């Protein structure tokens, strides 16, 4: 993990990042939880700004802090970061679910994987969360320009592949159609898609939004050859963001994942 962190900090300090909406004083977040002891990982696009700021856009501090920043590490710029700083960042990532996790987001996903007997939380700590882009942005991903998104994907490079390669992960779970689309792009793998009865999101007028399940396997990710075959599962509804995700839909997705 330390090696991954040091490389990401170097990329965070690059001029290309300065021209994006990345929060400049926030550390990279290669993982939420310890990938080195996880069997299952959920996959997202990039860390929320809520991992670093409160509802008033003020930097989290004290017990509310989740990850390190330039200020918490006593640095003026990321160019000053050294081995002890990399260790502290890596530790905050690995111990994320032992400290102050963003439960409003992760409890929803933990419910979906709970049928597998794996969990982000104590006492198991057998699941983690990884993002395709490990840098938090000041606005939501959907509000970024296509140029900024492309630049961040290019900067992130092979980070996700390296993390999976160095871990015992056996199953990756993709949360939402945007994640599915981007994962297929970085992995070079087309996942099979099947419409699922019982996953439809109701609407007041007209037809509801159909639910689709995705499935496949990979042996290469982001240009990195893995040392095994990894199962990939996904669903088109973003559990936290899609309008009208009912308890019944969540239970149906949970049942499908556990099977």
Short mmCIF file of C-alpha atoms in Angstrom, two decimals:
data_model
loop_
_atom_site.label_atom_id
_atom_site.label_comp_id
_atom_site.label_asym_id
_atom_site.label_seq_id
_atom_site.Cartn_x
_atom_site.Cartn_y
_atom_site.Cartn_z
CA UNK A 1 0.00 0.00 0.00
CA UNK A 2 2.81 2.41 0.87
CA UNK A 3 4.27 2.03 -2.62
CA UNK A 4 0.88 2.79 -4.19
CA UNK A 5 0.42 5.84 -1.95
CA UNK A 6 3.83 7.28 -2.78
CA UNK A 7 3.16 6.95 -6.51
CA UNK A 8 -0.28 8.55 -6.21
CA UNK A 9 1.14 11.45 -4.17
CA UNK A 10 3.68 12.00 -6.92
CA UNK A 11 0.87 12.11 -9.49
CA UNK A 12 -1.18 14.37 -7.23
CA UNK A 13 1.69 16.85 -7.29
CA UNK A 14 1.79 16.89 -11.10
CA UNK A 15 0.75 19.95 -13.06
CA UNK A 16 -1.99 18.00 -14.87
CA UNK A 17 -3.89 17.51 -11.60
CA UNK A 18 -3.79 21.23 -10.83
CA UNK A 19 -5.93 21.81 -13.92
CA UNK A 20 -8.75 19.58 -12.63
CA UNK A 21 -11.27 19.89 -9.79
CA UNK A 22 -9.23 17.67 -7.46
CA UNK A 23 -9.20 19.08 -3.91
CA UNK A 24 -5.53 20.14 -3.87
CA UNK A 25 -4.93 19.68 -0.14
CA UNK A 26 -6.60 16.25 0.12
CA UNK A 27 -4.54 13.05 0.07
CA UNK A 28 -5.09 10.32 -2.52
CA UNK A 29 -7.41 7.53 -1.35
CA UNK A 30 -6.30 4.23 -2.92
CA UNK A 31 -8.65 2.20 -0.72
CA UNK A 32 -11.35 2.37 1.93
CA UNK A 33 -10.41 -0.48 4.22
CA UNK A 34 -7.57 -2.94 3.85
CA UNK A 35 -7.48 -4.55 0.40
CA UNK A 36 -4.69 -6.83 1.61
CA UNK A 37 -7.11 -8.74 3.85
CA UNK A 38 -10.30 -8.44 1.78
CA UNK A 39 -12.03 -11.02 -0.38
CA UNK A 40 -14.72 -8.69 -1.77
CA UNK A 41 -14.42 -5.10 -2.98
CA UNK A 42 -17.11 -2.70 -4.11
CA UNK A 43 -16.04 -0.34 -6.88
CA UNK A 44 -16.94 3.33 -7.38
CA UNK A 45 -15.71 6.21 -9.53
CA UNK A 46 -13.94 8.53 -7.06
CA UNK A 47 -14.00 9.55 -3.38
CA UNK A 48 -16.70 11.98 -2.27
CA UNK A 49 -15.66 15.43 -1.08
CA UNK A 50 -17.53 14.49 2.12
CA UNK A 51 -14.55 12.36 3.02
CA UNK A 52 -12.68 15.63 3.58
CA UNK A 53 -15.22 18.39 4.28
CA UNK A 54 -18.44 18.81 6.28
CA UNK A 55 -21.80 20.11 5.02
CA UNK A 56 -20.45 23.66 5.34
CA UNK A 57 -17.46 22.79 3.14
CA UNK A 58 -15.08 23.07 6.11
CA UNK A 59 -12.18 20.65 6.41
CA UNK A 60 -12.94 17.78 8.77
CA UNK A 61 -10.74 17.87 11.86
CA UNK A 62 -10.16 16.02 15.11
CA UNK A 63 -12.30 12.91 15.58
CA UNK A 64 -14.34 13.85 12.51
CA UNK A 65 -11.31 13.53 10.24
CA UNK A 66 -11.31 10.57 7.88
CA UNK A 67 -8.18 11.04 5.78
CA UNK A 68 -5.05 13.11 5.91
CA UNK A 69 -4.55 16.49 4.28
CA UNK A 70 -1.59 18.79 3.80
CA UNK A 71 -2.60 20.53 7.02
CA UNK A 72 -2.93 17.38 9.13
CA UNK A 73 0.48 16.18 7.93
CA UNK A 74 2.11 19.57 8.49
CA UNK A 75 3.05 19.99 4.82
CA UNK A 76 2.97 23.03 2.57
CA UNK A 77 2.82 20.97 -0.63
CA UNK A 78 2.78 17.31 -1.66
CA UNK A 79 6.33 17.73 -2.96
CA UNK A 80 7.44 17.74 0.70
CA UNK A 81 5.89 14.32 1.46
CA UNK A 82 8.27 11.58 2.61
CA UNK A 83 8.07 7.97 3.80
CA UNK A 84 6.50 8.72 7.22
CA UNK A 85 3.72 10.68 5.50
CA UNK A 86 3.06 7.82 3.08
CA UNK A 87 2.77 5.47 6.07
CA UNK A 88 0.21 7.73 7.75
CA UNK A 89 -1.90 8.03 4.59
CA UNK A 90 -1.79 4.26 4.01
CA UNK A 91 -2.81 3.61 7.62
CA UNK A 92 -5.79 5.99 7.40
CA UNK A 93 -6.99 4.10 4.32
CA UNK A 94 -6.52 0.64 5.81
CA UNK A 95 -8.19 1.58 9.11
CA UNK A 96 -10.99 3.61 7.52
CA UNK A 97 -13.85 1.41 8.80
CA UNK A 98 -12.35 1.32 12.29
CA UNK A 99 -12.45 5.11 12.75
CA UNK A 100 -15.06 7.45 11.25
CA UNK A 101 -16.45 5.94 8.03
CA UNK A 102 -19.00 7.83 5.94
CA UNK A 103 -21.80 5.47 6.99
CA UNK A 104 -24.49 7.30 5.05
CA UNK A 105 -22.78 5.98 1.91
CA UNK A 106 -21.17 2.71 2.98
CA UNK A 107 -23.94 1.18 5.10
CA UNK A 108 -26.04 0.92 1.92
CA UNK A 109 -23.33 -1.01 0.10
CA UNK A 110 -22.53 -3.13 3.15
CA UNK A 111 -26.15 -4.27 3.20
CA UNK A 112 -25.82 -5.46 -0.41
CA UNK A 113 -22.78 -7.61 0.34
CA UNK A 114 -23.98 -8.80 3.75
CA UNK A 115 -25.55 -11.92 2.26
CA UNK A 116 -22.06 -13.13 1.35
CA UNK A 117 -20.93 -13.07 5.00
CA UNK A 118 -18.31 -10.43 4.15
CA UNK A 119 -18.40 -6.91 5.55
CA UNK A 120 -16.49 -3.63 5.68
CA UNK A 121 -17.16 -3.41 9.38
CA UNK A 122 -16.05 -5.04 12.65
CA UNK A 123 -15.50 -7.81 13.47
CA UNK A 124 -14.98 -9.08 9.90
CA UNK A 125 -13.19 -6.26 8.01
CA UNK A 126 -13.21 -8.71 5.08
CA UNK A 127 -14.40 -6.27 2.40
CA UNK A 128 -13.11 -2.96 1.13
CA UNK A 129 -14.05 -0.26 -1.35
CA UNK A 130 -11.89 0.87 -4.28
CA UNK A 131 -12.38 3.73 -6.72
CA UNK A 132 -11.31 3.91 -10.36
CA UNK A 133 -10.01 7.44 -9.68
CA UNK A 134 -8.46 7.74 -6.18
CA UNK A 135 -8.68 11.55 -5.98
CA UNK A 136 -11.54 13.51 -4.37
CA UNK A 137 -12.98 16.38 -6.38
CA UNK A 138 -14.61 19.56 -5.10
CA UNK A 139 -17.79 18.80 -7.06
CA UNK A 140 -19.67 15.63 -7.93
CA UNK A 141 -18.23 13.47 -10.68
CA UNK A 142 -21.20 14.14 -12.95
CA UNK A 143 -20.51 17.87 -12.77
CA UNK A 144 -16.97 17.55 -14.13
CA UNK A 145 -16.32 18.36 -17.77
CA UNK A 146 -15.50 15.45 -20.09
CA UNK A 147 -11.97 16.87 -20.38
CA UNK A 148 -11.48 16.80 -16.61
CA UNK A 149 -12.79 13.25 -16.37
CA UNK A 150 -10.51 12.03 -19.15
CA UNK A 151 -7.53 13.74 -17.55
CA UNK A 152 -8.22 12.14 -14.17
CA UNK A 153 -8.62 8.69 -15.71
CA UNK A 154 -5.30 9.19 -17.52
CA UNK A 155 -3.55 10.37 -14.34
CA UNK A 156 -4.92 7.45 -12.30
CA UNK A 157 -3.36 5.06 -14.77
CA UNK A 158 -2.94 1.52 -13.51
CA UNK A 159 -3.74 2.21 -9.84
CA UNK A 160 -6.82 -0.02 -9.63
CA UNK A 161 -5.10 -2.89 -11.41
CA UNK A 162 -2.07 -2.71 -9.12
CA UNK A 163 -4.25 -2.77 -6.00
CA UNK A 164 -6.23 -5.80 -7.15
CA UNK A 165 -3.04 -7.57 -8.26
CA UNK A 166 -1.45 -7.13 -4.84
CA UNK A 167 -4.55 -8.28 -2.93
CA UNK A 168 -6.41 -11.57 -2.32
CA UNK A 169 -9.62 -10.08 -3.80
CA UNK A 170 -11.83 -12.61 -5.57
CA UNK A 171 -14.99 -10.59 -6.30
CA UNK A 172 -15.46 -6.98 -7.48
CA UNK A 173 -18.92 -5.40 -7.26
CA UNK A 174 -19.70 -2.40 -9.47
CA UNK A 175 -22.16 0.16 -8.09
CA UNK A 176 -24.13 1.81 -10.92
CA UNK A 177 -24.09 2.14 -14.70
CA UNK A 178 -21.35 4.81 -14.76
CA UNK A 179 -19.01 2.53 -12.82
CA UNK A 180 -19.91 -0.42 -15.04
CA UNK A 181 -19.16 1.59 -18.18
CA UNK A 182 -15.85 2.90 -16.91
CA UNK A 183 -14.78 -0.47 -15.53
CA UNK A 184 -15.45 -2.14 -18.86
CA UNK A 185 -13.29 0.53 -20.49
CA UNK A 186 -10.29 0.21 -18.14
CA UNK A 187 -10.47 -3.60 -18.04
CA UNK A 188 -11.07 -4.07 -21.76
CA UNK A 189 -13.77 -6.60 -20.88
CA UNK A 190 -17.41 -6.56 -21.96
CA UNK A 191 -19.61 -7.83 -19.14
CA UNK A 192 -22.76 -9.81 -19.88
CA UNK A 193 -26.00 -7.95 -19.11
CA UNK A 194 -29.34 -9.48 -18.11
CA UNK A 195 -32.53 -7.61 -17.24
CA UNK A 196 -33.74 -8.58 -13.78
CA UNK A 197 -37.37 -8.94 -12.77
CA UNK A 198 -37.91 -7.20 -9.44
CA UNK A 199 -35.18 -4.60 -9.93
CA UNK A 200 -37.39 -2.00 -11.64
CA UNK A 201 -37.48 1.44 -10.03
CA UNK A 202 -41.08 2.74 -9.89
CA UNK A 203 -42.12 6.07 -11.40
CA UNK A 204 -45.35 8.00 -10.84
CA UNK A 205 -46.02 8.13 -14.58
CA UNK A 206 -45.06 5.72 -17.31
CA UNK A 207 -42.79 2.75 -17.06
CA UNK A 208 -40.27 2.36 -14.30
CA UNK A 209 -36.50 2.21 -14.78
CA UNK A 210 -35.47 -1.33 -15.64
CA UNK A 211 -32.80 -3.07 -13.59
CA UNK A 212 -29.87 -4.90 -15.16
CA UNK A 213 -27.31 -7.26 -13.69
CA UNK A 214 -23.79 -7.49 -15.08
CA UNK A 215 -21.42 -10.43 -14.78
CA UNK A 216 -18.02 -11.46 -16.05
CA UNK A 217 -14.46 -12.41 -15.17
CA UNK A 218 -11.16 -10.61 -15.68
CA UNK A 219 -7.50 -11.60 -15.62
CA UNK A 220 -6.18 -8.15 -16.64
CA UNK A 221 -7.19 -4.77 -15.23
CA UNK A 222 -5.99 -1.32 -16.32
CA UNK A 223 -3.10 -2.89 -18.18
CA UNK A 224 -1.99 -4.99 -15.21
CA UNK A 225 -1.96 -8.77 -15.57
CA UNK A 226 -3.53 -10.28 -12.47
CA UNK A 227 -2.20 -13.50 -10.98
CA UNK A 228 -5.65 -15.09 -11.05
CA UNK A 229 -9.17 -14.78 -12.46
CA UNK A 230 -11.43 -12.36 -10.60
CA UNK A 231 -15.25 -12.40 -10.73
CA UNK A 232 -17.00 -9.12 -11.54
CA UNK A 233 -20.63 -8.39 -10.62
CA UNK A 234 -22.52 -5.17 -11.19
CA UNK A 235 -25.89 -3.46 -11.35
CA UNK A 236 -27.08 -0.40 -13.25
CA UNK A 237 -28.76 1.37 -10.31
CA UNK A 238 -26.47 3.53 -8.18
CA UNK A 239 -27.71 2.46 -4.76
CA UNK A 240 -27.13 5.83 -3.08
CA UNK A 241 -27.92 8.18 -5.97
CA UNK A 242 -30.53 6.64 -8.27
CA UNK A 243 -34.02 8.04 -7.62
CA UNK A 244 -36.55 5.59 -6.22
CA UNK A 245 -34.30 2.71 -5.10
CA UNK A 246 -36.68 0.79 -2.84
CA UNK A 247 -35.94 -1.61 -0.01
CA UNK A 248 -37.31 -4.40 -2.19
CA UNK A 249 -34.86 -3.60 -5.00
CA UNK A 250 -31.95 -3.54 -2.54
CA UNK A 251 -32.98 -6.92 -1.13
CA UNK A 252 -33.27 -8.37 -4.64
CA UNK A 253 -29.77 -7.16 -5.57
CA UNK A 254 -28.44 -8.47 -2.25
CA UNK A 255 -29.92 -11.89 -2.95
CA UNK A 256 -28.46 -11.95 -6.48
CA UNK A 257 -24.97 -11.02 -5.24
CA UNK A 258 -24.99 -13.66 -2.51
CA UNK A 259 -25.99 -16.34 -5.02
#
